[in-house]
Each structure stands twice: as structure tokens, then as C-alpha cells.
Amino acid sequence: MQAWGGDQVDEAVAGCVAALRQVTDRDWAGVRAGRLEWDCRTTAFHIAEDLFAYAGRLAGRVTGGALPVELALDDDADNSGVLDVIEATGALLSAAVRTAPREARAFHPYPFRSANREGFAAMGVTEVLLHTHDLAEGLGFGYEPPEELCTAVLERLFPQVRPGPAPWPTLLWATGRGELPGRPPVTAWRWSNNLVLTAGRLTLQGVTPAAARDLALGGDGGFAWVEDGPYEGTRQAAGLLLKAYEAGVHRPEFGVFVLVRTEDGRAVGGMGFHGVPDEEGRAEIGYDLAASARGHGYATEALRALADWALERDDVRQLCAVIDEDNTGSQRVVERAGFTRAGLAEEHDGVSDREGTLRLYVRGE
């Protein structure tokens, strides 16, 4: 998967500044920015504030909260000066994204308390696109960003949003700035960075629809895999995630996770859910590992951590795993992770539609 982030921040900022340079002679402070409560000057400076904050957190690997620093604008700065600050802070974020290691994460409050370099880039791009739209509405000029940028942020930050007929109207609708036929108005919204869980020698890193698309097409999904990875099951799971996203039923916390070794940042396998919990709070879980990563206890560590996390939720009461009768290795993995045998899968409704003799293991109520 081609690296995503720095170039896209540059592109978004360049488009924003080029559009606003045409209207620097207007009274930005006296005009409200679209549907926002802020005036246009405040909104323009807010773009710079966000870019500055994201760059600082990512560059400093800040994990405990926001940096105790604020960006200030000189009182005598004119509108062109504000745009200069947007360009400068955009360059800072672009540089921070380009130089951050693949595994670097830093603080962002919603929803899982952190984001990686791609997430910070996507958040920065989103702030630029949306607030340039707000400024365009307030100052009365046309603005529409490239479709590729809109698609990219939707697939990275809005995994719960079903794609619409066009990405820009979909992004505006998803953030309460527009309408889409057949969908109710959005009055409150949040983006969603990928969930990451710690599991002993591994991290479980949530797969975004963008990464799932690449994995399903034979790419690496943005991960640095061991030589014989990813295994076919991970690619198949990524394809199912993508179908759920395109149908508007994907919930990222019940999607696919890539298992990444902390010692070297190499991805060794995949693990995740076959779907959201049913009405009884039951969810099926599955996993696979690259052949070279088997026999080291990675699957046990990851499964135990994911099961612990899931069973702490109010909407999950039981997890189940369906395993081929002759796959004794996987049976030992789930048993070490706290699952117990509950008979043949065919004896239980709604567990799995796979063929063959399958054993059902459960953990929870």
C-alpha cells in the first residue's frame, strides 16, 4: 500500500490557500463561516491551530494529552498573514507525518485515545477540507476538493459511514454540512481513528476500510509483514470488512485486527470478528498467522487480549470460535485463551456456515 499522508496534507492545504487567496480583500471577521458559530477569520485560524496541534503531538509522540502550548496570531495580522500561517502549519504536519515511524502513535481523545501518522494526516486533511467549505459558504465562493482526498478520509476516519454516490457530498453529510437522499440529517458526529490493543509482545491494530481494500486486492494494507504474510485468511477477512463498510453495517471495533510484533514492527497475522454481536450478545471470532510466526504463542496472547477487551463491553456476553476437528493446534490456542469446548458447531444455530466437522469453543456466559 503506497504511503499516505504527507502529500495529501500538502494537497489539501494548497487547495485551501489557493481558494482563500482570491478573497483576502473581504471582511473575514464580520462574516459567519457557513453553519458554524465562528466568523471566517476565527475559522481560518482554527485550521492552523489544528494543523499545529497535530504536528506537535505526532512529532513529540505525546501520549498523555494535548501539548501545553497554543498558537497565537499577531493582532495586526491581515487575512494574507492568516493564510501564511496555514501554509506553515500545514508544512509542519506534513513533515511530522513523513518522518514519524510506522508504529508511532500520539494522543487524540476520540474515540480510542490515540492515532497513528496516517490518522493524524487524515484528521488534518479533514479539518482543512471542511473548514474551507465553511469559509466558502460564508464568503460566497465555490469550493470542491479532489474526490480522492474525500474518499481517503472517509475510508480512514469514517468507517461507520456507508459510501454515497459521490465522496464530497457524503463527507459533508457525515459531518452535518449537507444532505443525502434517503439519509436522515446528521446533527452530531465524530470521526473514528483505528483501535489498537496491547497484547504482550504484540499490538492488535484495527484495519480501516482503506487498508482492507488494499489487503483484499493483494497489497500489504500499510503494514510491514513477515516474509510469508499475510496469510490468505487475513485477505478474506479484509474483503468481508470491505463489503460490510460498503453496505453501511461495519462497526470498526468488531472488525479485523492485524497482529504486529512490538520488537520489530512486523505484522504476523490477523484476528477479528465475523460480525457484530447478535441480539444475545454473542460474537464469533477467528484468526490466522503467517506460517513462520506459528508456534511462538502469538495467537494465544492476541486472542486472550481481544477476548478480555470484548467481554468487558456491555454488548458482548459470549465469544465463540469454530475450529476444524483435526486442527489441534488452534484448539490448544483457544483453550489457553480461556475458551471451553461446547460440542459440535452444527448443534448450535447461527454459529457458522462452514462445511466439515467443526468444534465450537466458547468463552463468557
Tab-separated table of N, CA and C in Angstrom, residues 58 137 155 210 218 221 244 278 294 322:
chain	number	residue	atom	x	y	z
A	58	LEU	N	2.226	14.509	17.152
A	58	LEU	CA	2.842	13.394	16.435
A	58	LEU	C	4.358	13.475	16.484
A	137	GLU	N	-18.752	28.970	2.087
A	137	GLU	CA	-20.160	29.312	2.284
A	137	GLU	C	-20.312	30.724	2.839
A	155	GLU	N	-12.592	6.691	4.218
A	155	GLU	CA	-12.171	5.312	4.460
A	155	GLU	C	-11.234	5.181	5.645
A	210	ALA	N	-9.758	1.555	4.167
A	210	ALA	CA	-8.704	1.807	3.183
A	210	ALA	C	-7.683	0.679	3.193
A	218	GLY	N	-4.566	-7.767	-2.612
A	218	GLY	CA	-3.239	-8.373	-2.657
A	218	GLY	C	-2.120	-7.513	-2.137
A	221	GLY	N	-1.699	-3.558	2.958
A	221	GLY	CA	-2.574	-2.820	3.859
A	221	GLY	C	-1.874	-1.744	4.654
A	244	ALA	N	-18.852	-5.113	4.333
A	244	ALA	CA	-19.669	-4.548	5.408
A	244	ALA	C	-19.630	-3.019	5.378
A	278	ASP	N	-24.734	-10.604	18.119
A	278	ASP	CA	-26.150	-10.781	17.807
A	278	ASP	C	-27.014	-10.282	18.962
A	294	ARG	N	4.049	-19.101	13.573
A	294	ARG	CA	3.334	-20.069	14.396
A	294	ARG	C	4.272	-20.757	15.380
A	322	VAL	N	-14.999	-21.324	16.087
A	322	VAL	CA	-15.321	-22.570	15.393
A	322	VAL	C	-14.046	-23.092	14.742
